[in-house]
Coordinates of C-alpha atoms and ligand atoms in Angstrom, one line a residue:
M29 CA 26.6 -7.1 -10.4
S30 CA 23.6 -9.3 -10.8
D31 CA 21.5 -10.4 -7.8
L32 CA 18.6 -12.8 -7.3
I33 CA 16.5 -12.0 -4.3
L34 CA 13.6 -13.8 -2.5
G35 CA 11.2 -11.2 -1.0
I36 CA 8.9 -12.2 1.8
E37 CA 5.9 -10.2 3.0
T38 CA 3.6 -11.1 6.0
S39 CA 3.0 -7.7 7.7
C40 CA -0.8 -7.7 7.3
D41 CA -3.3 -10.1 5.7
E42 CA -1.3 -11.2 2.6
T43 CA 1.2 -14.1 2.7
A44 CA 3.5 -13.2 -0.2
A45 CA 6.8 -14.3 -1.7
A46 CA 8.5 -13.2 -4.9
V47 CA 11.8 -13.8 -6.7
V48 CA 13.2 -10.7 -8.4
R49 CA 16.4 -10.3 -10.4
D50 CA 18.5 -7.1 -10.2
G51 CA 15.8 -5.2 -8.3
H52 CA 13.3 -5.0 -11.1
V53 CA 12.9 -8.3 -13.1
V54 CA 10.0 -10.1 -11.5
L55 CA 10.4 -13.9 -12.0
A56 CA 7.6 -14.9 -9.6
N57 CA 5.2 -12.9 -7.4
V58 CA 2.9 -15.2 -5.4
V59 CA 0.3 -13.7 -3.0
H60 CA -2.2 -15.5 -0.8
S61 CA -4.8 -13.1 0.4
Q62 CA -6.6 -13.8 3.7
V63 CA -9.5 -11.5 2.8
A64 CA -12.1 -14.3 2.9
L65 CA -10.8 -15.2 6.4
H66 CA -11.3 -11.7 7.8
A67 CA -14.4 -10.6 5.8
R68 CA -16.9 -11.4 8.6
W69 CA -15.1 -9.1 11.0
R70 CA -14.7 -6.4 8.4
G71 CA -11.1 -6.0 9.3
V72 CA -7.9 -8.0 10.0
V73 CA -7.9 -10.0 13.2
P74 CA -4.2 -10.2 14.2
E75 CA -4.2 -13.6 15.8
V76 CA -6.2 -15.2 12.9
A77 CA -3.8 -13.5 10.4
S78 CA -0.6 -14.7 12.1
R79 CA -1.9 -18.3 12.3
S80 CA -2.8 -18.3 8.7
H81 CA 0.7 -16.9 7.7
T82 CA 2.2 -19.8 9.7
E83 CA 0.3 -22.3 7.7
R84 CA 0.9 -20.7 4.3
I85 CA 4.4 -19.2 4.4
L86 CA 6.4 -22.3 3.4
P87 CA 4.1 -23.4 0.5
I88 CA 4.0 -19.8 -0.8
V89 CA 7.8 -19.5 -0.7
E90 CA 8.1 -22.9 -2.4
Q91 CA 5.6 -21.9 -5.1
A92 CA 7.5 -18.6 -5.8
L93 CA 10.9 -20.5 -6.1
Q94 CA 9.3 -23.1 -8.4
Q95 CA 7.6 -20.5 -10.6
A96 CA 10.9 -18.6 -10.9
G97 CA 12.6 -21.9 -11.8
V98 CA 15.3 -21.4 -9.0
T99 CA 16.4 -23.2 -5.9
P100 CA 17.4 -21.5 -2.6
A101 CA 21.0 -22.2 -3.4
D102 CA 20.6 -19.9 -6.5
L103 CA 19.6 -16.9 -4.4
T104 CA 21.9 -14.0 -3.5
A105 CA 19.9 -12.9 -0.4
V106 CA 16.5 -13.0 1.3
A107 CA 14.6 -9.8 1.9
V108 CA 11.8 -9.6 4.4
T109 CA 9.4 -7.0 5.8
H110 CA 10.3 -6.4 9.4
R111 CA 8.3 -3.2 9.9
P112 CA 5.7 -1.8 10.2
G113 CA 2.9 -4.2 10.8
M114 CA 1.3 -6.5 13.3
V115 CA 4.2 -8.0 15.2
G116 CA 2.8 -11.5 15.3
C117 CA 2.4 -11.4 11.5
L118 CA 5.9 -9.9 10.9
L119 CA 7.5 -12.6 13.1
V120 CA 6.2 -15.4 10.8
G121 CA 7.9 -13.9 7.7
L122 CA 11.0 -13.1 9.7
A123 CA 11.3 -16.7 11.1
A124 CA 11.0 -18.1 7.6
A125 CA 13.5 -15.6 6.1
K126 CA 16.0 -16.2 8.9
A127 CA 15.7 -20.0 8.6
L128 CA 16.5 -19.8 4.9
C129 CA 19.4 -17.4 5.4
W130 CA 20.9 -19.6 8.1
R131 CA 20.4 -22.9 6.2
F132 CA 21.8 -21.5 2.8
D133 CA 24.2 -19.0 4.2
L134 CA 22.6 -16.0 2.6
P135 CA 22.5 -12.3 3.7
L136 CA 19.2 -11.2 5.4
L137 CA 17.7 -7.9 4.3
G138 CA 15.2 -6.1 6.6
V139 CA 12.8 -4.0 4.6
D140 CA 10.4 -1.2 5.7
H141 CA 7.0 -2.0 4.2
V142 CA 5.9 1.6 3.5
Q143 CA 9.3 2.4 1.9
A144 CA 8.8 -0.7 -0.3
H145 CA 5.5 0.7 -1.5
V146 CA 7.4 4.0 -2.3
H147 CA 10.1 2.0 -4.1
T148 CA 7.5 0.3 -6.3
G149 CA 8.0 3.3 -8.7
F150 CA 11.6 1.9 -9.4
L151 CA 10.4 -1.7 -9.6
A152 CA 7.8 -0.6 -12.3
D153 CA 10.2 1.8 -14.0
P154 CA 13.9 1.5 -13.2
A155 CA 14.5 4.7 -15.2
L156 CA 12.1 6.7 -13.0
P157 CA 13.1 10.4 -13.6
L158 CA 14.1 12.1 -10.3
P159 CA 13.1 13.9 -8.2
A160 CA 9.7 12.2 -8.0
L161 CA 6.6 12.4 -5.9
A162 CA 5.3 9.1 -4.5
L163 CA 1.8 8.6 -3.0
V164 CA 1.4 5.5 -0.8
A165 CA -2.3 4.9 -0.1
S166 CA -3.3 1.7 1.6
G167 CA -5.5 0.4 4.4
G168 CA -2.9 1.3 7.1
H169 CA -1.0 4.3 5.6
T170 CA -1.6 7.3 3.5
A171 CA 1.5 9.5 2.9
L172 CA 3.2 11.6 0.3
Y173 CA 7.0 11.3 -0.3
L174 CA 9.5 13.3 -2.2
V175 CA 11.9 10.7 -3.7
H176 CA 15.4 12.1 -4.3
A177 CA 17.1 8.8 -5.3
P178 CA 16.3 5.1 -4.8
G179 CA 16.0 4.7 -1.0
R180 CA 16.3 8.4 -0.3
T181 CA 12.9 9.6 0.5
E182 CA 11.5 12.6 2.4
R183 CA 8.0 12.4 3.9
L184 CA 6.0 15.5 2.9
G185 CA 2.7 14.6 4.6
T186 CA 0.7 11.8 6.2
T187 CA -2.8 11.1 7.4
R188 CA -3.8 12.7 10.7
D189 CA -6.6 10.1 11.3
D190 CA -7.9 7.4 8.9
A191 CA -5.9 6.1 5.9
A192 CA -7.6 6.4 2.5
G193 CA -8.1 2.7 2.4
E194 CA -9.5 2.7 5.9
A195 CA -11.9 5.4 4.9
L196 CA -13.1 3.3 2.0
D197 CA -13.4 0.2 4.2
K198 CA -15.4 2.1 6.8
G199 CA -17.6 3.8 4.2
A200 CA -18.3 0.4 2.6
A201 CA -19.4 -1.0 5.9
L202 CA -21.8 1.9 6.3
L203 CA -23.2 1.3 2.8
G204 CA -23.6 -2.4 3.6
L205 CA -21.0 -3.4 1.1
P206 CA -18.5 -6.3 1.7
Y207 CA -14.9 -6.0 3.0
P208 CA -12.5 -4.9 1.7
G209 CA -14.3 -1.6 1.0
G210 CA -12.1 -0.1 -1.8
P211 CA -12.9 -2.7 -4.5
S212 CA -16.6 -3.0 -3.3
I213 CA -17.1 0.8 -3.5
Q214 CA -15.4 0.9 -6.9
Q215 CA -17.7 -1.8 -8.1
A216 CA -20.9 -0.3 -6.6
A217 CA -19.9 3.2 -8.0
I218 CA -20.1 2.0 -11.7
G219 CA -22.7 4.2 -13.5
G220 CA -23.2 6.4 -10.4
D221 CA -23.2 10.2 -10.3
P222 CA -20.1 11.5 -8.5
R223 CA -21.8 14.8 -7.6
A224 CA -25.1 13.4 -6.4
F225 CA -24.2 13.8 -2.8
D226 CA -22.3 16.8 -1.4
L227 CA -19.6 15.1 0.8
P228 CA -16.7 17.1 2.3
R229 CA -13.2 17.3 1.0
T230 CA -11.0 18.0 4.0
L231 CA -7.8 19.8 2.7
L232 CA -6.6 21.1 6.1
G233 CA -4.6 24.3 6.1
A234 CA -3.7 25.9 2.7
D235 CA -0.1 24.7 3.0
S236 CA -0.8 21.3 4.5
L237 CA 0.2 18.1 2.6
D238 CA -1.3 16.0 5.4
F239 CA -4.5 14.1 4.9
S240 CA -7.7 13.7 7.0
F241 CA -10.5 11.3 6.0
S242 CA -12.5 10.9 9.3
G243 CA -14.8 13.8 8.5
L244 CA -15.8 12.2 5.2
K245 CA -16.8 9.0 6.9
T246 CA -18.8 10.9 9.5
A247 CA -20.5 12.9 6.7
L248 CA -21.6 9.6 5.0
L249 CA -22.9 8.3 8.3
Y250 CA -25.1 11.4 8.8
T251 CA -26.2 11.3 5.1
L252 CA -27.5 7.8 5.8
R253 CA -28.8 8.6 9.2
P254 CA -29.9 12.3 9.2
Q255 CA -31.2 12.3 12.8
Q256 CA -28.6 11.9 15.4
G257 CA -29.2 8.9 17.6
G258 CA -31.7 7.5 15.1
A259 CA -31.9 3.8 14.4
D260 CA -29.2 2.3 12.1
P261 CA -30.5 2.8 8.6
T262 CA -31.3 0.0 6.2
P263 CA -28.4 0.0 3.7
P264 CA -29.2 1.9 0.5
T265 CA -29.9 0.0 -2.8
G266 CA -30.2 0.7 -6.5
T267 CA -29.5 4.2 -7.8
R268 CA -29.1 5.7 -4.3
L269 CA -26.4 3.1 -3.5
R270 CA -24.6 3.7 -6.8
D271 CA -24.7 7.5 -6.3
L272 CA -23.5 7.3 -2.7
A273 CA -20.7 4.9 -3.5
C274 CA -19.7 7.1 -6.5
S275 CA -19.8 10.4 -4.5
Y276 CA -17.8 8.8 -1.7
Q277 CA -15.2 7.4 -3.9
E278 CA -14.9 10.8 -5.7
A279 CA -14.4 12.6 -2.5
V280 CA -11.5 10.3 -1.5
V281 CA -10.0 10.6 -5.0
D282 CA -10.4 14.4 -5.0
V283 CA -8.4 14.8 -1.8
L284 CA -5.6 12.5 -3.0
V285 CA -5.4 14.4 -6.3
A286 CA -5.6 17.8 -4.6
K287 CA -2.7 17.0 -2.3
L288 CA -0.6 15.6 -5.2
R289 CA -1.2 18.8 -7.1
R290 CA -0.2 20.9 -4.1
A291 CA 2.9 18.9 -3.6
A292 CA 3.8 19.1 -7.4
E293 CA 3.4 22.9 -7.3
R294 CA 5.7 23.2 -4.3
H295 CA 8.4 20.8 -5.4
P296 CA 10.0 20.7 -8.9
V297 CA 9.4 17.0 -9.5
R298 CA 9.7 15.2 -12.8
A299 CA 7.7 12.1 -12.1
L300 CA 4.8 10.8 -10.0
C301 CA 4.3 7.2 -8.8
I302 CA 1.7 5.6 -6.7
G303 CA 1.6 2.5 -4.5
G304 CA -0.5 0.7 -1.9
G305 CA -3.9 -1.0 -2.3
V306 CA -5.8 2.2 -3.0
A307 CA -3.5 2.8 -6.0
R308 CA -5.4 0.0 -7.7
N309 CA -8.4 2.3 -7.9
T310 CA -9.6 2.8 -11.5
R311 CA -11.1 6.2 -10.8
L312 CA -7.9 7.5 -9.1
R313 CA -5.8 6.2 -12.1
E314 CA -8.2 7.9 -14.6
R315 CA -8.0 11.2 -12.7
L316 CA -4.2 11.2 -12.5
A317 CA -3.9 10.4 -16.2
S318 CA -6.3 13.2 -17.2
D319 CA -5.3 15.8 -14.6
P320 CA -3.8 18.8 -16.6
A321 CA -1.0 19.4 -14.1
L322 CA -0.2 15.9 -13.0
S323 CA -0.4 14.1 -16.3
A324 CA 2.4 16.4 -17.6
L325 CA 4.7 14.5 -15.2
H326 CA 6.2 11.1 -16.0
L327 CA 3.4 9.0 -14.5
V328 CA 4.1 5.6 -13.1
L329 CA 0.9 3.6 -12.4
P330 CA 2.3 0.2 -11.5
E331 CA 0.4 -2.9 -12.6
L332 CA -2.3 -3.8 -10.0
S333 CA -0.4 -6.8 -8.5
L334 CA 2.5 -4.5 -7.6
C335 CA 0.2 -2.0 -5.8
A336 CA -1.3 -4.2 -3.1
D337 CA 1.0 -6.0 -0.6
N338 CA 3.4 -8.3 -2.4
G339 CA 6.9 -9.8 -2.1
A340 CA 8.3 -8.2 -5.3
M341 CA 8.4 -4.7 -3.8
I342 CA 10.2 -6.2 -0.7
A343 CA 12.8 -8.0 -2.9
S344 CA 13.2 -4.8 -5.0
L345 CA 14.1 -2.6 -2.1
G346 CA 16.1 -5.5 -0.6
S347 CA 18.3 -5.4 -3.7
L348 CA 19.1 -1.8 -3.0
L349 CA 20.0 -2.5 0.6
L350 CA 22.2 -5.4 -0.5
R351 CA 24.1 -3.1 -3.0
E352 CA 24.6 -0.6 -0.2
G353 CA 26.0 -3.3 2.0
R354 CA 23.2 -3.0 4.5
A355 CA 22.4 -6.6 5.3
A356 CA 20.9 -7.3 8.8
A357 CA 22.0 -9.6 11.5
L358 CA 20.1 -12.8 12.2
D359 CA 18.6 -11.2 15.4
L360 CA 16.7 -8.6 13.3
D361 CA 13.5 -7.7 15.2
A362 CA 9.9 -7.2 14.1
I363 CA 8.8 -3.6 14.8
A364 CA 5.2 -2.4 14.7
T365 CA 5.9 1.2 13.7
P366 CA 7.2 2.6 10.4
Q367 CA 10.6 4.3 10.0
A368 CA 10.6 7.7 11.7
G369 CA 8.6 10.4 9.9
G370 CA 10.2 13.4 8.3
K371 CA 13.3 12.3 6.5
A372 CA 13.2 8.6 6.1
R373 CA 16.7 7.9 4.7
L374 CA 17.7 4.4 3.9
R375 CA 21.3 5.5 3.5
P376 CA 23.2 6.0 6.7
Ligands
KG4_416 O1 -1.6 -2.0 0.5 P1 -2.8 -2.9 0.9 O2 -3.0 -4.2 0.1 O3 -2.6 -3.3 2.4 C1 -2.2 -2.4 3.4 O4 -0.9 -2.3 3.6 O5 -3.1 -1.8 4.1 O6 -4.1 -2.0 0.9 C2 -5.4 -2.5 1.3 C3 -6.4 -1.4 1.1 C4 -7.8 -1.7 1.7 O7 -8.2 -0.6 2.5 C5 -8.6 -1.8 0.4 O8 -10.0 -1.4 0.6 C6 -7.9 -0.9 -0.5 O9 -6.5 -1.1 -0.3 N1 -8.1 -1.2 -2.0 C7 -8.7 -0.4 -2.8 C8 -8.8 -1.1 -4.1 N2 -8.3 -2.3 -3.9 C9 -7.8 -2.4 -2.6 N3 -9.2 0.9 -2.7 C10 -9.7 1.5 -3.8 N4 -9.9 0.9 -4.9 C11 -9.5 -0.4 -5.2 N5 -9.6 -1.0 -6.3
ZN417 ZN1 0.8 -2.2 2.2

């Protein structure tokens, strides 16, 4: 049976809406980024973010419907991120989704944002061979999942401290580069030497599929400021900046690749997909595509607009929930935390 779903995403600093047919045909995917609004604080300010969502959500939804050439009456359901995220931000998307559902008598679908990043593999490739490994690497989360079936995922490991994107954002701040740090470091690293600086790769225990990035950030700090308690260094420039950015980016990518290799050795997977803002990183994509072990898998590197926060991934996972008869009641709540770790099963 065909469906047409509006997906709404407001969990962090992107106000996004998309219209998706049958879980994978993206008819419109509109994103308004608040990056410029938060840049001077080098991070997302919750109150500023939720106010901006409130101003933008209706025009963004209208734009998505217009681009898709549909009206609310054509929709089958509305899917919305209801966890995890900043509660004030989530509430804006939820209020808009509930109002539309109430007015047009549509089912409401409550979607977990991290699971939606995992599900991007199916959005980008509906025939994704299973089982698959999924890496979600963003500003708020870094985790590895074993995907048994659409919506049936098992978390294999997660970050014990900073997320990969957070490590890039903090590293960029130390290097005097603008927020968000991932794209700035990628840009600054062009032409740099990835081995110029010896930065640590924390792999934890030999069996661990968890991540840790806080030591890397501290190592960069002490590379820039060798004497403890010394004055804040002037940010590096020229070749030194290029080499530092390149070495730092390489260290983050090395850890992500090493953990993926470990997971692929342990689990007989047929495919690998990536999602989250860090999945936009060019160096990570190159390394996955050229890695002797990982490139043998069916690799799904979704187009960049599907990696960062967007409404299409929300609509796509919403389509699955709808098919499983898992619509939510109109009192659906915003929840700050992700679905419980370990086995995150969308099926009851
Ligand atoms: O998934 P996302 O848009 O939002 C969250 O859910 O956090 O991810 C944002 C993160 C930021 O930390 C940003 O620095 C990082 O993704 N990022 C990148 C790139 N583009 C965005 N990291 C590395 N390379 C990029 N090209
Ligand atoms: Zn995200």
